[in-house]
């Protein structure tokens, strides 16, 4: 991994252009700490936090499964090698997560949130991938595998990429047209 740093829109757009997704967004850095809380954290043990996360929701917004880099190497665990993905069997997964609350972690206008929420019901699953370019392989691996799933199942999976490496942008979306 590289040193953590801010990542510009240009840098992020260049990095993600080879992946398949529906929306590419920046996280609201002022809200990222919320991922360490019981409502928004992937782990019930709220002390764990990972820059690389995959959260999967059913079309009704309920949690299907969730993974984070701190749970171990995505590659060794084969987390993203099938469709639908295997459910994560870790006992500390926060089963209270839901897609509507996920939108609270992003600095989006009310209209953009509503657009994403209304479109999400047209898919069987919603994949939300948190990543940062500076994490190198872990982010690239998850993005590549999720992109393969999106390519094979474009009508079943909505993919939202969320870059965590910025701390100043108001409601910024990147490329939010299907790729």
PDB file of C-alpha atoms in Angstrom:
ATOM      1  CA  UNK A   1       0.000   0.000   0.000  1.00  0.00           C
ATOM      2  CA  UNK A   2       0.981   3.593  -0.530  1.00  0.00           C
ATOM      3  CA  UNK A   3       0.650   6.405   1.962  1.00  0.00           C
ATOM      4  CA  UNK A   4      -2.930   7.636   2.408  1.00  0.00           C
ATOM      5  CA  UNK A   5      -3.618  10.779   0.391  1.00  0.00           C
ATOM      6  CA  UNK A   6      -6.347  12.782  -1.296  1.00  0.00           C
ATOM      7  CA  UNK A   7      -7.360  11.621  -4.751  1.00  0.00           C
ATOM      8  CA  UNK A   8      -8.593  14.103  -7.337  1.00  0.00           C
ATOM      9  CA  UNK A   9     -11.637  13.605  -9.544  1.00  0.00           C
ATOM     10  CA  UNK A  10      -9.325  13.341 -12.556  1.00  0.00           C
ATOM     11  CA  UNK A  11      -7.171  10.701 -10.865  1.00  0.00           C
ATOM     12  CA  UNK A  12     -10.219   8.706  -9.728  1.00  0.00           C
ATOM     13  CA  UNK A  13     -11.905   8.883 -13.155  1.00  0.00           C
ATOM     14  CA  UNK A  14      -8.712   7.648 -14.786  1.00  0.00           C
ATOM     15  CA  UNK A  15      -8.398   4.804 -12.253  1.00  0.00           C
ATOM     16  CA  UNK A  16     -11.983   3.514 -12.538  1.00  0.00           C
ATOM     17  CA  UNK A  17     -12.449   3.808 -16.307  1.00  0.00           C
ATOM     18  CA  UNK A  18     -11.696   0.100 -16.844  1.00  0.00           C
ATOM     19  CA  UNK A  19     -14.306  -1.061 -14.328  1.00  0.00           C
ATOM     20  CA  UNK A  20     -18.058  -1.577 -14.767  1.00  0.00           C
ATOM     21  CA  UNK A  21     -20.355   0.393 -12.465  1.00  0.00           C
ATOM     22  CA  UNK A  22     -23.513   2.465 -12.332  1.00  0.00           C
ATOM     23  CA  UNK A  23     -22.386   5.276 -10.025  1.00  0.00           C
ATOM     24  CA  UNK A  24     -19.034   6.531  -8.862  1.00  0.00           C
ATOM     25  CA  UNK A  25     -19.158   8.762  -5.817  1.00  0.00           C
ATOM     26  CA  UNK A  26     -16.928  10.326  -3.213  1.00  0.00           C
ATOM     27  CA  UNK A  27     -17.606   9.565   0.422  1.00  0.00           C
ATOM     28  CA  UNK A  28     -18.258  12.465   2.721  1.00  0.00           C
ATOM     29  CA  UNK A  29     -15.110  12.447   4.817  1.00  0.00           C
ATOM     30  CA  UNK A  30     -16.882  14.226   7.628  1.00  0.00           C
ATOM     31  CA  UNK A  31     -19.208  11.208   7.877  1.00  0.00           C
ATOM     32  CA  UNK A  32     -16.676   8.398   7.353  1.00  0.00           C
ATOM     33  CA  UNK A  33     -16.227   8.024  11.109  1.00  0.00           C
ATOM     34  CA  UNK A  34     -19.837   6.783  11.141  1.00  0.00           C
ATOM     35  CA  UNK A  35     -18.634   3.485   9.676  1.00  0.00           C
ATOM     36  CA  UNK A  36     -17.245   2.760  13.139  1.00  0.00           C
ATOM     37  CA  UNK A  37     -20.712   2.973  14.705  1.00  0.00           C
ATOM     38  CA  UNK A  38     -23.259   0.221  15.180  1.00  0.00           C
ATOM     39  CA  UNK A  39     -25.722   1.700  12.686  1.00  0.00           C
ATOM     40  CA  UNK A  40     -23.273   2.095   9.791  1.00  0.00           C
ATOM     41  CA  UNK A  41     -20.350  -0.215  10.551  1.00  0.00           C
ATOM     42  CA  UNK A  42     -19.833  -3.479   8.703  1.00  0.00           C
ATOM     43  CA  UNK A  43     -18.696  -5.133  11.945  1.00  0.00           C
ATOM     44  CA  UNK A  44     -20.586  -5.379  15.205  1.00  0.00           C
ATOM     45  CA  UNK A  45     -17.173  -4.838  16.767  1.00  0.00           C
ATOM     46  CA  UNK A  46     -17.108  -1.126  16.010  1.00  0.00           C
ATOM     47  CA  UNK A  47     -13.354  -0.785  16.562  1.00  0.00           C
ATOM     48  CA  UNK A  48     -12.640  -2.447  13.217  1.00  0.00           C
ATOM     49  CA  UNK A  49     -12.585  -0.314  10.070  1.00  0.00           C
ATOM     50  CA  UNK A  50     -11.260  -0.972   6.614  1.00  0.00           C
ATOM     51  CA  UNK A  51     -10.752   1.295   3.618  1.00  0.00           C
ATOM     52  CA  UNK A  52     -11.738  -1.560   1.296  1.00  0.00           C
ATOM     53  CA  UNK A  53     -15.279  -2.778   1.862  1.00  0.00           C
ATOM     54  CA  UNK A  54     -18.016  -4.465  -0.126  1.00  0.00           C
ATOM     55  CA  UNK A  55     -21.565  -4.146   1.128  1.00  0.00           C
ATOM     56  CA  UNK A  56     -24.296  -6.046  -0.717  1.00  0.00           C
ATOM     57  CA  UNK A  57     -27.971  -5.248  -0.344  1.00  0.00           C
ATOM     58  CA  UNK A  58     -31.128  -6.918  -1.602  1.00  0.00           C
ATOM     59  CA  UNK A  59     -33.474  -4.853  -3.766  1.00  0.00           C
ATOM     60  CA  UNK A  60     -35.583  -4.070  -0.689  1.00  0.00           C
ATOM     61  CA  UNK A  61     -32.527  -2.430   0.893  1.00  0.00           C
ATOM     62  CA  UNK A  62     -31.880  -5.137   3.474  1.00  0.00           C
ATOM     63  CA  UNK A  63     -28.344  -6.420   3.944  1.00  0.00           C
ATOM     64  CA  UNK A  64     -27.489  -9.527   1.931  1.00  0.00           C
ATOM     65  CA  UNK A  65     -23.829  -9.709   2.920  1.00  0.00           C
ATOM     66  CA  UNK A  66     -20.799  -7.585   3.702  1.00  0.00           C
ATOM     67  CA  UNK A  67     -17.038  -7.930   3.541  1.00  0.00           C
ATOM     68  CA  UNK A  68     -14.105  -5.811   4.557  1.00  0.00           C
ATOM     69  CA  UNK A  69     -10.377  -6.092   4.051  1.00  0.00           C
ATOM     70  CA  UNK A  70      -9.863  -6.421   7.806  1.00  0.00           C
ATOM     71  CA  UNK A  71     -11.674  -9.786   7.612  1.00  0.00           C
ATOM     72  CA  UNK A  72      -8.819 -11.182   5.551  1.00  0.00           C
ATOM     73  CA  UNK A  73      -7.631 -11.313   1.972  1.00  0.00           C
ATOM     74  CA  UNK A  74     -10.612 -11.173  -0.395  1.00  0.00           C
ATOM     75  CA  UNK A  75      -8.720 -13.400  -2.821  1.00  0.00           C
ATOM     76  CA  UNK A  76      -7.998 -16.192  -0.342  1.00  0.00           C
ATOM     77  CA  UNK A  77     -11.570 -16.206   0.957  1.00  0.00           C
ATOM     78  CA  UNK A  78     -13.055 -16.132  -2.572  1.00  0.00           C
ATOM     79  CA  UNK A  79     -15.557 -13.494  -1.485  1.00  0.00           C
ATOM     80  CA  UNK A  80     -16.194 -12.165  -4.972  1.00  0.00           C
ATOM     81  CA  UNK A  81     -15.926 -15.215  -7.196  1.00  0.00           C
ATOM     82  CA  UNK A  82     -19.556 -16.133  -7.827  1.00  0.00           C
ATOM     83  CA  UNK A  83     -23.048 -14.810  -8.396  1.00  0.00           C
ATOM     84  CA  UNK A  84     -24.861 -14.364  -6.256  1.00  0.00           C
ATOM     85  CA  UNK A  85     -21.956 -13.940  -3.898  1.00  0.00           C
ATOM     86  CA  UNK A  86     -21.684 -16.323  -1.013  1.00  0.00           C
ATOM     87  CA  UNK A  87     -22.966 -14.838   2.202  1.00  0.00           C
ATOM     88  CA  UNK A  88     -20.233 -13.884   4.579  1.00  0.00           C
ATOM     89  CA  UNK A  89     -20.307 -16.303   7.497  1.00  0.00           C
ATOM     90  CA  UNK A  90     -18.356 -14.099   9.909  1.00  0.00           C
ATOM     91  CA  UNK A  91     -20.347 -13.944  13.161  1.00  0.00           C
ATOM     92  CA  UNK A  92     -19.748 -10.220  13.731  1.00  0.00           C
ATOM     93  CA  UNK A  93     -21.401  -8.897  10.544  1.00  0.00           C
ATOM     94  CA  UNK A  94     -23.725  -6.019  11.395  1.00  0.00           C
ATOM     95  CA  UNK A  95     -27.093  -7.375  10.231  1.00  0.00           C
ATOM     96  CA  UNK A  96     -28.733  -3.989  10.921  1.00  0.00           C
ATOM     97  CA  UNK A  97     -27.131  -2.300   7.894  1.00  0.00           C
ATOM     98  CA  UNK A  98     -29.548  -1.153   5.206  1.00  0.00           C
ATOM     99  CA  UNK A  99     -29.156   0.619   1.884  1.00  0.00           C
ATOM    100  CA  UNK A 100     -31.109   3.722   2.855  1.00  0.00           C
ATOM    101  CA  UNK A 101     -28.742   4.313   5.796  1.00  0.00           C
ATOM    102  CA  UNK A 102     -25.806   3.654   3.470  1.00  0.00           C
ATOM    103  CA  UNK A 103     -26.843   6.700   1.475  1.00  0.00           C
ATOM    104  CA  UNK A 104     -26.437   8.792   4.650  1.00  0.00           C
ATOM    105  CA  UNK A 105     -22.681   8.154   4.514  1.00  0.00           C
ATOM    106  CA  UNK A 106     -22.437   9.960   1.188  1.00  0.00           C
ATOM    107  CA  UNK A 107     -22.528  13.685   0.620  1.00  0.00           C
ATOM    108  CA  UNK A 108     -25.249  13.690  -2.018  1.00  0.00           C
ATOM    109  CA  UNK A 109     -28.119  16.009  -2.750  1.00  0.00           C
ATOM    110  CA  UNK A 110     -31.554  14.793  -1.740  1.00  0.00           C
ATOM    111  CA  UNK A 111     -32.433  14.458  -5.436  1.00  0.00           C
ATOM    112  CA  UNK A 112     -29.386  12.284  -6.200  1.00  0.00           C
ATOM    113  CA  UNK A 113     -30.083  10.041  -3.179  1.00  0.00           C
ATOM    114  CA  UNK A 114     -33.699   9.624  -4.278  1.00  0.00           C
ATOM    115  CA  UNK A 115     -32.601   8.850  -7.843  1.00  0.00           C
ATOM    116  CA  UNK A 116     -30.222   6.123  -6.648  1.00  0.00           C
ATOM    117  CA  UNK A 117     -32.761   4.675  -4.203  1.00  0.00           C
ATOM    118  CA  UNK A 118     -35.528   4.581  -6.814  1.00  0.00           C
ATOM    119  CA  UNK A 119     -33.270   2.931  -9.414  1.00  0.00           C
ATOM    120  CA  UNK A 120     -31.956   0.371  -6.936  1.00  0.00           C
ATOM    121  CA  UNK A 121     -35.290  -1.450  -6.716  1.00  0.00           C
ATOM    122  CA  UNK A 122     -34.854  -2.500 -10.356  1.00  0.00           C
ATOM    123  CA  UNK A 123     -31.911  -4.744  -9.440  1.00  0.00           C
ATOM    124  CA  UNK A 124     -31.707  -7.979  -7.434  1.00  0.00           C
ATOM    125  CA  UNK A 125     -28.598  -6.750  -5.626  1.00  0.00           C
ATOM    126  CA  UNK A 126     -26.868  -3.448  -4.909  1.00  0.00           C
ATOM    127  CA  UNK A 127     -23.096  -3.653  -4.477  1.00  0.00           C
ATOM    128  CA  UNK A 128     -21.456  -0.725  -2.701  1.00  0.00           C
ATOM    129  CA  UNK A 129     -17.669  -0.847  -2.969  1.00  0.00           C
ATOM    130  CA  UNK A 130     -15.583   1.431  -0.751  1.00  0.00           C
ATOM    131  CA  UNK A 131     -12.038   1.853  -2.032  1.00  0.00           C
ATOM    132  CA  UNK A 132      -9.049   4.177  -2.223  1.00  0.00           C
ATOM    133  CA  UNK A 133      -6.486   4.143  -5.026  1.00  0.00           C
ATOM    134  CA  UNK A 134      -3.621   4.331  -2.519  1.00  0.00           C
ATOM    135  CA  UNK A 135      -4.594   0.890  -1.139  1.00  0.00           C
ATOM    136  CA  UNK A 136      -3.368  -0.574  -4.457  1.00  0.00           C
ATOM    137  CA  UNK A 137      -3.987  -4.331  -4.824  1.00  0.00           C
ATOM    138  CA  UNK A 138      -6.866  -4.735  -2.334  1.00  0.00           C
ATOM    139  CA  UNK A 139      -8.983  -2.103  -4.094  1.00  0.00           C
ATOM    140  CA  UNK A 140      -7.994  -3.189  -7.596  1.00  0.00           C
ATOM    141  CA  UNK A 141      -8.821  -6.817  -6.852  1.00  0.00           C
ATOM    142  CA  UNK A 142     -12.288  -6.122  -5.457  1.00  0.00           C
ATOM    143  CA  UNK A 143     -13.112  -3.632  -8.220  1.00  0.00           C
ATOM    144  CA  UNK A 144     -11.997  -6.118 -10.866  1.00  0.00           C
ATOM    145  CA  UNK A 145     -14.076  -8.964  -9.445  1.00  0.00           C
ATOM    146  CA  UNK A 146     -17.184  -6.826  -8.917  1.00  0.00           C
ATOM    147  CA  UNK A 147     -16.742  -5.468 -12.451  1.00  0.00           C
ATOM    148  CA  UNK A 148     -16.773  -9.040 -13.794  1.00  0.00           C
ATOM    149  CA  UNK A 149     -20.028  -9.707 -11.964  1.00  0.00           C
ATOM    150  CA  UNK A 150     -21.543  -6.469 -13.313  1.00  0.00           C
ATOM    151  CA  UNK A 151     -20.473  -7.423 -16.852  1.00  0.00           C
ATOM    152  CA  UNK A 152     -22.059 -10.869 -16.582  1.00  0.00           C
ATOM    153  CA  UNK A 153     -25.213  -9.721 -14.770  1.00  0.00           C
ATOM    154  CA  UNK A 154     -25.840  -6.092 -15.805  1.00  0.00           C
ATOM    155  CA  UNK A 155     -29.580  -6.253 -15.148  1.00  0.00           C
ATOM    156  CA  UNK A 156     -29.253  -7.974 -11.777  1.00  0.00           C
ATOM    157  CA  UNK A 157     -26.559  -5.881 -10.104  1.00  0.00           C
ATOM    158  CA  UNK A 158     -26.307  -2.163  -9.439  1.00  0.00           C
ATOM    159  CA  UNK A 159     -22.707  -1.198  -8.625  1.00  0.00           C
ATOM    160  CA  UNK A 160     -21.834   1.936  -6.696  1.00  0.00           C
ATOM    161  CA  UNK A 161     -18.154   2.783  -6.278  1.00  0.00           C
ATOM    162  CA  UNK A 162     -17.292   5.053  -3.356  1.00  0.00           C
ATOM    163  CA  UNK A 163     -13.858   6.648  -3.152  1.00  0.00           C
ATOM    164  CA  UNK A 164     -12.792   7.282   0.448  1.00  0.00           C
ATOM    165  CA  UNK A 165      -9.659   9.297  -0.191  1.00  0.00           C
ATOM    166  CA  UNK A 166     -11.064  12.821  -0.420  1.00  0.00           C
ATOM    167  CA  UNK A 167     -12.068  15.182   2.325  1.00  0.00           C
ATOM    168  CA  UNK A 168     -13.448  18.215   0.547  1.00  0.00           C
ATOM    169  CA  UNK A 169     -16.227  17.937  -2.015  1.00  0.00           C
ATOM    170  CA  UNK A 170     -19.870  18.823  -1.739  1.00  0.00           C
ATOM    171  CA  UNK A 171     -22.273  16.372  -3.306  1.00  0.00           C
ATOM    172  CA  UNK A 172     -19.803  15.397  -5.971  1.00  0.00           C
ATOM    173  CA  UNK A 173     -20.497  12.458  -8.165  1.00  0.00           C
ATOM    174  CA  UNK A 174     -17.943  11.305 -10.645  1.00  0.00           C
ATOM    175  CA  UNK A 175     -19.004   9.252 -13.630  1.00  0.00           C
ATOM    176  CA  UNK A 176     -22.507   8.215 -12.723  1.00  0.00           C
ATOM    177  CA  UNK A 177     -23.493   6.772 -16.037  1.00  0.00           C
ATOM    178  CA  UNK A 178     -23.201   3.040 -16.603  1.00  0.00           C
ATOM    179  CA  UNK A 179     -19.771   2.040 -17.751  1.00  0.00           C
TER     180      UNK A 179
END
